[in-house]
Tab-separated table of C-alpha atoms in Angstrom:
chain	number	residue	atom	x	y	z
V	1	UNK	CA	-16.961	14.796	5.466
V	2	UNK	CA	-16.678	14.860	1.423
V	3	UNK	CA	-13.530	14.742	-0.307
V	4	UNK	CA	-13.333	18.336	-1.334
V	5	UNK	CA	-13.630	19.225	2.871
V	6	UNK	CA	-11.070	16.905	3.259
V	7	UNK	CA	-8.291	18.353	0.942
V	8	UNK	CA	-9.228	21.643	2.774
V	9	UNK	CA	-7.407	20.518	5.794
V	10	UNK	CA	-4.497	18.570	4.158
V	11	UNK	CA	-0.923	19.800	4.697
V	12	UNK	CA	0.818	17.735	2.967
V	13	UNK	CA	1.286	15.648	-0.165
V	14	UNK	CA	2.082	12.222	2.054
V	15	UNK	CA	-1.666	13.091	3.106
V	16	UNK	CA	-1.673	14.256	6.623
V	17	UNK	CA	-4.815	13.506	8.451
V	18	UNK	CA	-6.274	15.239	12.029
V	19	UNK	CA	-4.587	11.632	13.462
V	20	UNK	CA	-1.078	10.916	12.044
V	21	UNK	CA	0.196	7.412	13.759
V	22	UNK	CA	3.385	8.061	12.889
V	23	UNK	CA	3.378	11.269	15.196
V	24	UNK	CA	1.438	9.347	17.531
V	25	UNK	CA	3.513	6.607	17.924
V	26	UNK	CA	6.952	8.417	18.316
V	27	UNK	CA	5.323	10.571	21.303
V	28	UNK	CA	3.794	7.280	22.537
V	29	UNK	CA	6.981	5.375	22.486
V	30	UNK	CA	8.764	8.226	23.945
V	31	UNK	CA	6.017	8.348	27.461
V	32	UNK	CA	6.867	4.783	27.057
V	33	UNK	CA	10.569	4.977	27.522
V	34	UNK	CA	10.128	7.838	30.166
V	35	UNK	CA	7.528	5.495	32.276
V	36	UNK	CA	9.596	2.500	32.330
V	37	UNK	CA	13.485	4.061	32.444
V	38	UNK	CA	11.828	5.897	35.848
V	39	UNK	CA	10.232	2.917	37.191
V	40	UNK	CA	13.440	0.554	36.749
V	41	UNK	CA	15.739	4.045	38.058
V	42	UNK	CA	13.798	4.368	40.908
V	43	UNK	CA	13.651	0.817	41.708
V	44	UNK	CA	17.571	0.535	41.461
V	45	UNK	CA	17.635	3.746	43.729
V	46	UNK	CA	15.153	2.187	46.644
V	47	UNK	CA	17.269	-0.849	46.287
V	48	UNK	CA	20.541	0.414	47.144
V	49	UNK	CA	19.136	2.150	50.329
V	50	UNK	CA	16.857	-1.496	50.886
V	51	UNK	CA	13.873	-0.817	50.128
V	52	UNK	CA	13.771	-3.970	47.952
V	53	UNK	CA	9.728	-4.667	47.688
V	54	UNK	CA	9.183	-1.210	46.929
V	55	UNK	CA	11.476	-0.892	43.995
V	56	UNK	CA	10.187	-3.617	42.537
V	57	UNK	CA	6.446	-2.442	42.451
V	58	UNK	CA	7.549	0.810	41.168
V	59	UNK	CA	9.469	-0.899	38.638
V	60	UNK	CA	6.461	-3.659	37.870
V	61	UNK	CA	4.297	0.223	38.040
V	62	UNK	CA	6.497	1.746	35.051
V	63	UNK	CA	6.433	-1.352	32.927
V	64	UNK	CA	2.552	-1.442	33.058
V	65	UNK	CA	1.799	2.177	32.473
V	66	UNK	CA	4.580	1.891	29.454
V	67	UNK	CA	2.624	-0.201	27.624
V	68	UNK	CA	-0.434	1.347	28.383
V	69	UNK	CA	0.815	3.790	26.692
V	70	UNK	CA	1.405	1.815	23.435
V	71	UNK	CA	-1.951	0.580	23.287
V	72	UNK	CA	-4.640	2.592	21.543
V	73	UNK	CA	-6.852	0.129	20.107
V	74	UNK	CA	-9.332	1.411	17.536
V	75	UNK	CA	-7.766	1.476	14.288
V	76	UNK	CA	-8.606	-0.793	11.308
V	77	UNK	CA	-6.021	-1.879	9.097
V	78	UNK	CA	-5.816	-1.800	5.689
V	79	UNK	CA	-3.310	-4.468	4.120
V	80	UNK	CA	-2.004	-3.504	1.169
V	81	UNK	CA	-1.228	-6.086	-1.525
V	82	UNK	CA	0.628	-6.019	-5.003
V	83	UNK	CA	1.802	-8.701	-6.940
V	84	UNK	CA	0.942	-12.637	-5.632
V	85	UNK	CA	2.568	-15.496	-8.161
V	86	UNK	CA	5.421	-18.189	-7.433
V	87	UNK	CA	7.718	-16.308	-10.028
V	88	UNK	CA	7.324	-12.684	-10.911
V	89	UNK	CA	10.737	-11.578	-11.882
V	90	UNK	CA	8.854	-10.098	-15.212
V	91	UNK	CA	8.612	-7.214	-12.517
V	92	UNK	CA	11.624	-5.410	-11.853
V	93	UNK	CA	10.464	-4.123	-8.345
V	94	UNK	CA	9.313	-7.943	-7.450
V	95	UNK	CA	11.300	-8.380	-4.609
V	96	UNK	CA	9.411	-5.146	-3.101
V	97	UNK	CA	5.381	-6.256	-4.598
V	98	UNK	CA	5.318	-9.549	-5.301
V	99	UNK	CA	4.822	-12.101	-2.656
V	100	UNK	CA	4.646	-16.151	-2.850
V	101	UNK	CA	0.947	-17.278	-2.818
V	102	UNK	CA	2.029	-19.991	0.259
V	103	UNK	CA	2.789	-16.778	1.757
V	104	UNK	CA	-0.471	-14.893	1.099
V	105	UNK	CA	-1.680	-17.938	2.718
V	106	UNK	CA	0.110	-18.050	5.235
V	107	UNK	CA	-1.358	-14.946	6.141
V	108	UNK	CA	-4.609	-15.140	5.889
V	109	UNK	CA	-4.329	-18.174	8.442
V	110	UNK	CA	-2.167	-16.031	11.119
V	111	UNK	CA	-4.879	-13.186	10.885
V	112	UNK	CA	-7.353	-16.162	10.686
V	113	UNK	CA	-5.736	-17.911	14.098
V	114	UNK	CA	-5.684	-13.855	15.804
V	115	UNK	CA	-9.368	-13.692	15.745
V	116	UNK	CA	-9.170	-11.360	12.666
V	117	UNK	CA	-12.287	-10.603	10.716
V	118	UNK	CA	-11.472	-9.595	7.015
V	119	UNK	CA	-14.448	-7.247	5.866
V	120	UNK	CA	-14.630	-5.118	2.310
V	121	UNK	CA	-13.205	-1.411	2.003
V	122	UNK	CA	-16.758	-0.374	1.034
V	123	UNK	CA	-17.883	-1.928	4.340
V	124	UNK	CA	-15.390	0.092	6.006
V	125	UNK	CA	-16.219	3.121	4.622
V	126	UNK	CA	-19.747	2.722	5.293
V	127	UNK	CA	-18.902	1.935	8.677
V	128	UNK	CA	-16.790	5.071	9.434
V	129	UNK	CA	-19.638	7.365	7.619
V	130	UNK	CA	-22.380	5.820	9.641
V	131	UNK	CA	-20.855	4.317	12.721
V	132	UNK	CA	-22.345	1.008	12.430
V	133	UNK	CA	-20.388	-1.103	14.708
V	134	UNK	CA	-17.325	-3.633	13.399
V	135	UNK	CA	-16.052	-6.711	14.390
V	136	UNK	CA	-13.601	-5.886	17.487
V	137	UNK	CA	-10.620	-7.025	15.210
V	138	UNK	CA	-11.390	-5.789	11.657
V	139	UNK	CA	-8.681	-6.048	8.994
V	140	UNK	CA	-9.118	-4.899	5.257
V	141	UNK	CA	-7.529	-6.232	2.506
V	142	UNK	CA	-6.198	-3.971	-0.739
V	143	UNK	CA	-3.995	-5.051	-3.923
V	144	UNK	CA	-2.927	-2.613	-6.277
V	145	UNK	CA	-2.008	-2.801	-10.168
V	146	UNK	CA	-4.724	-5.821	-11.106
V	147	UNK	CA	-2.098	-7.493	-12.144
V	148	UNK	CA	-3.188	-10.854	-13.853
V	149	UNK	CA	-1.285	-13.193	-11.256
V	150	UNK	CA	-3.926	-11.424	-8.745
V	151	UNK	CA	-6.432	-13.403	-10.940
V	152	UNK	CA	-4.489	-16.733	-11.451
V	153	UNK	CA	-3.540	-17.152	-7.890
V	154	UNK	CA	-4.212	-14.611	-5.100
V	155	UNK	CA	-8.465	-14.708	-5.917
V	156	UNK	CA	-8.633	-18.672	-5.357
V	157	UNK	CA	-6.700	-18.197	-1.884
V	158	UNK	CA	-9.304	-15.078	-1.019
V	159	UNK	CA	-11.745	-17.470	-2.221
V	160	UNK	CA	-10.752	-20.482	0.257
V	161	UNK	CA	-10.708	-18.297	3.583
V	162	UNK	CA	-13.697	-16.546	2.407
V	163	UNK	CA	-11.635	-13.226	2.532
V	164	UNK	CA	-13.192	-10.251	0.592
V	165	UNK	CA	-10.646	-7.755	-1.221
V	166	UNK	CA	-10.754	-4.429	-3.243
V	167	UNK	CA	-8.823	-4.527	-6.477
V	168	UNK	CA	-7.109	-1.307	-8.285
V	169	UNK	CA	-6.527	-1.152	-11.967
V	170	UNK	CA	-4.525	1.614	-13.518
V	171	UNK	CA	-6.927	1.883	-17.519
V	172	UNK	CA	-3.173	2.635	-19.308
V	173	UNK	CA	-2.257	-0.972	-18.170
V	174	UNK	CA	-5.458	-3.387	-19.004
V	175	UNK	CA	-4.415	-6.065	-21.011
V	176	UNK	CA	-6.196	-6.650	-24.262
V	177	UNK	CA	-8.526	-9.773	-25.009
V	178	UNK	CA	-11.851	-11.374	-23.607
V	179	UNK	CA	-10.852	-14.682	-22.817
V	180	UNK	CA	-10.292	-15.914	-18.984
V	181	UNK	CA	-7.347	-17.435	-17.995
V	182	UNK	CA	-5.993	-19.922	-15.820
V	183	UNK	CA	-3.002	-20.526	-14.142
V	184	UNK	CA	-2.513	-23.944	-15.559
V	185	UNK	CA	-3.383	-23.234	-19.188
V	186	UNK	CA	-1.264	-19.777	-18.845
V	187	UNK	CA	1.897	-20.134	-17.165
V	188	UNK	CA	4.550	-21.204	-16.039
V	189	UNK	CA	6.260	-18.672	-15.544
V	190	UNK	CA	5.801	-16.332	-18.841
V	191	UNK	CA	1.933	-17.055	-18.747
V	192	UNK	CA	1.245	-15.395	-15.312
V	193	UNK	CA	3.497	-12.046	-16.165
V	194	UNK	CA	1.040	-8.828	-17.044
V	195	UNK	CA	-1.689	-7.496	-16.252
V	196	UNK	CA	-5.626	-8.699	-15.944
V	197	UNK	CA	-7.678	-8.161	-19.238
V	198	UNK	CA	-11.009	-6.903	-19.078
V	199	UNK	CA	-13.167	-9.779	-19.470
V	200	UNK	CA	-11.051	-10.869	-15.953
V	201	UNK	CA	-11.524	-7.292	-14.251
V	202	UNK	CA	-15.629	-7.539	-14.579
V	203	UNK	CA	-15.040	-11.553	-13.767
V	204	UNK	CA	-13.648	-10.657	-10.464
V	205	UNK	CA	-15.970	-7.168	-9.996
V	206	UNK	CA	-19.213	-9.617	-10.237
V	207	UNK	CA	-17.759	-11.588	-7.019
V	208	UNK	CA	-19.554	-10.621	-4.441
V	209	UNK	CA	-15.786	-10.971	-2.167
V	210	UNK	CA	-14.177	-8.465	-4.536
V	211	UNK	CA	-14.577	-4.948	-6.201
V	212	UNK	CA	-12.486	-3.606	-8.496
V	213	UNK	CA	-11.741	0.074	-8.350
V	214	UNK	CA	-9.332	2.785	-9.687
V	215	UNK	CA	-5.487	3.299	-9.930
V	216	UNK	CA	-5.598	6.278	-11.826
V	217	UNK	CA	-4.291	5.889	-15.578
V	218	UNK	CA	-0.646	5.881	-16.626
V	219	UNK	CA	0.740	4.827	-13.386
V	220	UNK	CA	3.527	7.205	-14.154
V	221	UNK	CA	6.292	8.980	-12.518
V	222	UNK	CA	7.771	12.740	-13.441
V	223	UNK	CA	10.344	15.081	-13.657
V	224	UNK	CA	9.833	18.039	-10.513
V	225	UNK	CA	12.919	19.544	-10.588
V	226	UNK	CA	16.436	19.908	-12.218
V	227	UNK	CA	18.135	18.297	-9.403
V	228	UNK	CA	19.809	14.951	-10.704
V	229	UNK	CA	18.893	11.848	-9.073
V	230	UNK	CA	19.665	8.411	-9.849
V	231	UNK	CA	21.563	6.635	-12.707
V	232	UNK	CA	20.533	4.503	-14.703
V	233	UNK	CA	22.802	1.281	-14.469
V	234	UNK	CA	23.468	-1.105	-17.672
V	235	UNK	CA	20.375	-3.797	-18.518
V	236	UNK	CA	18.659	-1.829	-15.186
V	237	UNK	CA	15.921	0.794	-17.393
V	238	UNK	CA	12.999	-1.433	-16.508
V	239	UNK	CA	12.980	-0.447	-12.882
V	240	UNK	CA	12.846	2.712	-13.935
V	241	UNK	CA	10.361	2.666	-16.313
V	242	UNK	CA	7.578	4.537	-14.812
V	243	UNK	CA	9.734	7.618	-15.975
V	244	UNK	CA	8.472	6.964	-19.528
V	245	UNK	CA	5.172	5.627	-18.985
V	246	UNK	CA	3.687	9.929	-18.698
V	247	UNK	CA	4.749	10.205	-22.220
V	248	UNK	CA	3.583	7.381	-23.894
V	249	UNK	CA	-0.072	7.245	-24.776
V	250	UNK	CA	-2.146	4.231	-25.311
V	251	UNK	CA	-2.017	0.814	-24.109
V	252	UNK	CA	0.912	-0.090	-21.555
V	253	UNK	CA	-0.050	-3.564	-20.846
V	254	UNK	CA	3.072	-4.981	-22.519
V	255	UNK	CA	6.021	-2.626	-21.331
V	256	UNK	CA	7.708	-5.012	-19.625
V	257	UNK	CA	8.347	-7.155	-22.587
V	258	UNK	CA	10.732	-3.894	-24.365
V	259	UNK	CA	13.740	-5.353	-25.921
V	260	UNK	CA	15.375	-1.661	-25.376
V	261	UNK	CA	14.707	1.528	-23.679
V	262	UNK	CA	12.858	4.506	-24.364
V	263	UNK	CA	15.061	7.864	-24.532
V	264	UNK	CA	16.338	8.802	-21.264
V	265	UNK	CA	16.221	5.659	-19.799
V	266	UNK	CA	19.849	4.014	-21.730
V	267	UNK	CA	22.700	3.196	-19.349
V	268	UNK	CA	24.437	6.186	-18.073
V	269	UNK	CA	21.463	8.326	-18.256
V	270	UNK	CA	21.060	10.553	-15.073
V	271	UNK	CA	17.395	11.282	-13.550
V	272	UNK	CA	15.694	13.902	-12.955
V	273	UNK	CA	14.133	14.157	-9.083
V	274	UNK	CA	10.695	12.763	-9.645
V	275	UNK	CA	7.360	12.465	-8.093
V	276	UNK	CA	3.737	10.670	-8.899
V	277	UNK	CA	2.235	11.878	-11.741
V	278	UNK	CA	-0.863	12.800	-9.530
V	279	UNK	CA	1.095	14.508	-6.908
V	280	UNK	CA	4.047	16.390	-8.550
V	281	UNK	CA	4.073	19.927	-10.750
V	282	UNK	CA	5.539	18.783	-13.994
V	283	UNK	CA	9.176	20.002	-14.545
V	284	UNK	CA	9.146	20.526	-18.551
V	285	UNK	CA	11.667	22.414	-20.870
V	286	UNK	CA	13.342	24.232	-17.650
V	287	UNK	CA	9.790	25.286	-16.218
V	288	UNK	CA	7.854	23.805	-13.722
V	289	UNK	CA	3.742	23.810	-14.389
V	290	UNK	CA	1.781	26.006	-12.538
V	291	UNK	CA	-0.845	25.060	-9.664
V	292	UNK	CA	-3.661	25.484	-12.387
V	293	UNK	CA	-2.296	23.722	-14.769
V	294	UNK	CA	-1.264	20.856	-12.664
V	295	UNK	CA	-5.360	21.170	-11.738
V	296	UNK	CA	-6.286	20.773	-15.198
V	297	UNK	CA	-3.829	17.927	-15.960
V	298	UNK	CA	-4.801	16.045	-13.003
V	299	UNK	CA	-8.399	16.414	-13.003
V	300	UNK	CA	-8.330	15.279	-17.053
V	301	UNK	CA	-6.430	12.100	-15.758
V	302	UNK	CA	-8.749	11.658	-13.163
V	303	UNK	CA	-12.337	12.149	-15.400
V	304	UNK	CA	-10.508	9.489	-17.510
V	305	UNK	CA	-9.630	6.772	-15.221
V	306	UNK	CA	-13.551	6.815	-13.678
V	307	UNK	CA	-14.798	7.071	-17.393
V	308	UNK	CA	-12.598	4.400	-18.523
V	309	UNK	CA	-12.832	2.094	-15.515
V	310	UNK	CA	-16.248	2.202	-15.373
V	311	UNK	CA	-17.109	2.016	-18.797
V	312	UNK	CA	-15.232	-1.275	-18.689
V	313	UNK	CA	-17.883	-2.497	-15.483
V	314	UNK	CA	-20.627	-0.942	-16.214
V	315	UNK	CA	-20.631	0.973	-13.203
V	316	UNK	CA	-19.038	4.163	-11.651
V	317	UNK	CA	-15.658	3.457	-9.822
V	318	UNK	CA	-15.824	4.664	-6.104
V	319	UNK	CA	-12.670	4.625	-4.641
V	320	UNK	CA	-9.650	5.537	-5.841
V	321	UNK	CA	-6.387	4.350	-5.128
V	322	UNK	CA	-3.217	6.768	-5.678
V	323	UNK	CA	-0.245	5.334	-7.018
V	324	UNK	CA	2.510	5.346	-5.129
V	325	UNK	CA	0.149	6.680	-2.575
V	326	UNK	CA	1.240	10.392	-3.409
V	327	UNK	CA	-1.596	13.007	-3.443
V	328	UNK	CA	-2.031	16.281	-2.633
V	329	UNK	CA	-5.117	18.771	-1.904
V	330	UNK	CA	-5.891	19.561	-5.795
V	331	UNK	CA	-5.870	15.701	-6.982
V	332	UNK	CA	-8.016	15.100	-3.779
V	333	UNK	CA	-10.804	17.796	-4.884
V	334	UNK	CA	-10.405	16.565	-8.408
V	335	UNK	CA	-11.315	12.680	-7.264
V	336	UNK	CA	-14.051	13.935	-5.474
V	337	UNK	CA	-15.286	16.382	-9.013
V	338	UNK	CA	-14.301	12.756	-11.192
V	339	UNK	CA	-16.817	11.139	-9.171
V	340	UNK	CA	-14.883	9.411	-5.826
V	341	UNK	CA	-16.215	9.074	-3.400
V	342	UNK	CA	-13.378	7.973	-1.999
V	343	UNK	CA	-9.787	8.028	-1.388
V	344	UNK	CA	-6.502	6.773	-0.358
V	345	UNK	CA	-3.183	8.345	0.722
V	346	UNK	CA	-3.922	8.715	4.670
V	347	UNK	CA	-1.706	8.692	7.205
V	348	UNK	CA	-3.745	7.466	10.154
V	349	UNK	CA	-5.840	4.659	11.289
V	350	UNK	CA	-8.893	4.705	9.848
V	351	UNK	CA	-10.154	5.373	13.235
V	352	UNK	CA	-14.076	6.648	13.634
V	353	UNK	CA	-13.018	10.140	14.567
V	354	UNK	CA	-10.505	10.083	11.271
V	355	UNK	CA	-12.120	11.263	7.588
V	356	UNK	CA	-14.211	8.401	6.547
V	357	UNK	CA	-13.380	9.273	2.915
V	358	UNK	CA	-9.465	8.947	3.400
V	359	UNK	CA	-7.991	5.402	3.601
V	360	UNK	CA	-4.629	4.784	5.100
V	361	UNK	CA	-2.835	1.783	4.272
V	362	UNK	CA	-0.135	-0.107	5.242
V	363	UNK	CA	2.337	-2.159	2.755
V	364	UNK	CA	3.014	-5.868	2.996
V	365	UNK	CA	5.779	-7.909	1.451
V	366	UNK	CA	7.181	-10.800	1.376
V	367	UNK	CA	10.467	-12.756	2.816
V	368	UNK	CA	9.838	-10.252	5.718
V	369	UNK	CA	12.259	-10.972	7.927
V	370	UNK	CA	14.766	-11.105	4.980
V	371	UNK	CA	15.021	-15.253	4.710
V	372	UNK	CA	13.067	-17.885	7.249
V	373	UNK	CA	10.282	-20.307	7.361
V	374	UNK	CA	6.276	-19.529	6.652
V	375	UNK	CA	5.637	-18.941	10.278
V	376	UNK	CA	8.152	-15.586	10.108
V	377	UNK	CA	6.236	-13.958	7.471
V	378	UNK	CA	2.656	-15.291	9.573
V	379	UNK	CA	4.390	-13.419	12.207
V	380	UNK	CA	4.958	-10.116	10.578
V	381	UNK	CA	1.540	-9.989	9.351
V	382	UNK	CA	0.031	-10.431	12.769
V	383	UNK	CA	2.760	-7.958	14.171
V	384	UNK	CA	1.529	-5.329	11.153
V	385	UNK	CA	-2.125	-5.335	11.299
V	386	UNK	CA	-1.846	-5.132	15.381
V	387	UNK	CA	0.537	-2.134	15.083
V	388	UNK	CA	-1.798	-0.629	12.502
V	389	UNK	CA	-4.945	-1.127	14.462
V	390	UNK	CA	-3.363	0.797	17.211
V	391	UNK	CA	-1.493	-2.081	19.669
V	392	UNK	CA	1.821	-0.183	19.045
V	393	UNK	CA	3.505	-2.455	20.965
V	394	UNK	CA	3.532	-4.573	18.091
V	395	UNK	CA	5.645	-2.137	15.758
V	396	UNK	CA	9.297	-2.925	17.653
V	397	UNK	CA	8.721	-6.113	15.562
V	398	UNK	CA	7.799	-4.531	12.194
V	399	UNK	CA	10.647	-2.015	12.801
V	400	UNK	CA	12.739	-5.453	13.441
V	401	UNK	CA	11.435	-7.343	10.462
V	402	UNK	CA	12.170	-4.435	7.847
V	403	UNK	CA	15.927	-4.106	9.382
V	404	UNK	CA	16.750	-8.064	8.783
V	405	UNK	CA	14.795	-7.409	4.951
V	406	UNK	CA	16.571	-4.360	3.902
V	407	UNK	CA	20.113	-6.260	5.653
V	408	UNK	CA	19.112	-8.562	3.130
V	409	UNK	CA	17.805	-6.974	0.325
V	410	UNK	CA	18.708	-3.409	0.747
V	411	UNK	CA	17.281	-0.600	-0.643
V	412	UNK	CA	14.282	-1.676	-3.220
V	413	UNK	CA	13.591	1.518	-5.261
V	414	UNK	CA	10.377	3.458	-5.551
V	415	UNK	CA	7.992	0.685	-6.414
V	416	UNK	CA	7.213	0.336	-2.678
V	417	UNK	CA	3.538	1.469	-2.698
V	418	UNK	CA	2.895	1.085	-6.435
């Protein structure tokens, strides 16, 4: 299936897919609860009247077929990572995308310990176009924003498990300069803040362990309605700041080192409801663009970031990877006219009978469980990629994990799938 069939059949700008796990879970976990509430009822009942033996195999019956019902292997994961660097508090949305690189080890040695196999997104997508077969526990790593501690820190760890990863650059935010850097020579911690340059991006893309695709170009976030949203608190704009980045042109590399904010983002100011840049109708001036004009917009932004990308590697970008993961039918036809081949923004399980050209991801981020040793966040990993392959038992501890991180941390903002 192309991308232009595929945005056909999309419903909705989260990116529905034929197989939505979230769907499929809730009705899973519900025959769960119905299977094993009946067994244990009517094992209490043929107690009471003696029928001890009896209750309990009908109880021992309902726990089995519960968690048959939560197990529907066949889904490959895609982890998604962001930010990887001991200190990243240049990024106002680190405690949501950055993680520690122990802990990005750390992971790759729980998925290493579960018998996981960690193959390339193109290998996955080949895989799902041609049905050639894949290890029995595949797992696919992602990390989004080529930032430059991805470089300095997370590519030597990928390097040491032999781990192969795809890499998305957004062209508004490559740094400037040809020379390569190095963690010792750069930081700490000022050196490792930013974004990879492009001598760094085509350093990594001629790895044979890592490609480096597309993020689309300003990485920005806009107005879709009159409807106020947030305010913005004192010495807070930087969180924020993907507000601005759609009307700024040029290089954006350096944003984060802004002494003051750009109009509409000073304390007190009150936002406008917002969306991706790539998914939302721009609200302008009291209007709100029209469908062929957001086509237009959209499909420019797109031409550019495959243009731009590519004239950077020397080759055509293939994937693309939507910020925030917000699309909608229009961008997805307008990836596949830029040149995609393909996409992400899927809300399945990359499953063979899914749309090989939509990848759906799932997030990962650190201090999981909100505080704890190594082995908690080794834990949450295994727990995320099982649940995302389709062992649903394994999502009670996801659901636990993000309850103890946002006790902790509470709510992080939008940068969540930057």
């Amino acid at each position: 299936m192309t991308l232009a069939a595929a945005a056909a059949h999309r419903s909705t700008a989260r990116g529905a897919t034929p197989f939505n796990r979230r769907r499929a879970r809730k009705a899973a976990f519900r025959r769960a609860a119905l299977w094993g509430g009946g067994g244990v009822v009517a094992a209490l009942m043929l107690a009471v009247l003696g029928f001890l033996f009896t209750g309990a195999v009908l109880a021992l019956m309902g726990c089995v077929l519960a968690l048959r019902s939560l197990h529907h292997p066949g889904g490959v994961p895609i982890l998604v990572y962001h930010s990887v660097s001991p200190q990243a508090e240049w990024l106002p949305w680190a405690k949501n995308t950055s993680i520690r690189p122990e802990v990005l080890r750390c992971h790759l040695r729980a998925l290493k310990a579960g018998g996981w196999t960690v193959i390339s997104t193109l290998d996955l997508i080949h895989a799902r176009q041609t049905g050639a077969a894949l290890p029995r526990r595949a797992v696919v790593l992602q990390f989004d924003d080529a930032y430059l501690d991805n470089y300095l820190f997370a590519a030597p760890i990928l390097r040491e498990f032999n781990a192969p990863a795809m890499i998305f650059a957004s062209s508004d935010f490559i740094a400037p300069g040809e020379d390569l850097r190095d963690a010792a020579r750069s930081g700490p911690p000022e050196g490792w803040a930013g974004y990879m340059n492009a001598a760094e991006l085509r350093a990594l893309d001629a790895d044979p362990l890592f490609d480096i695709e597309a993020h689309g170009t300003n990485h920005a976030r806009i107005p879709v309605g009159e409807t106020a949203g947030d305010t913005v608190a004192e010495g807070d704009w930087k969180r924020h700041a993907p507000l601005s980045w759609a009307n700024e042109t040029g290089d954006k590399s350096t944003w984060y080192l802004a002494k003051s904010p750009p109009e509409g983002l000073t304390a007190g100011s009150v936002l406008p409801r917002h969306d991706s840049a790539l998914a939302g109708h721009w609200w302008r001036d009291g209007t709100c663009e029209t469908e062929a004009e957001f086509a237009t917009r959209v499909g420019t932004m797109l031409a550019e970031a495959h243009s731009r990308l590519g004239a950077i590697l020397g080759r055509a970008p293939r994937v693309m990877a939507w910020p925030f993961d917000r699309c909608t039918n229009v961008s997805i036809a307008a990836a596949k006219e830029a040149g995609f081949d393909a996409v992400t923004g899927g809300a399945g399980e990359n499953r063979t009978d899914e749309d090989p050209t939509i990848l759906s991801r799932a997030h990962v981020q650190d201090y999981a469980f909100g505080a704890g040793p190594l082995w908690l966040e080794g834990l949450a990993t295994w727990a995320r990629a099982h649940s995302a392959a389709g062992h649903w038992h394994w999502h009670v501890v996801t659901v636990l994990a993000a309850r103890a991180r946002k006790r902790k941390f509470g709510a992080t903002g939008y940068g969540r799938a930057s």
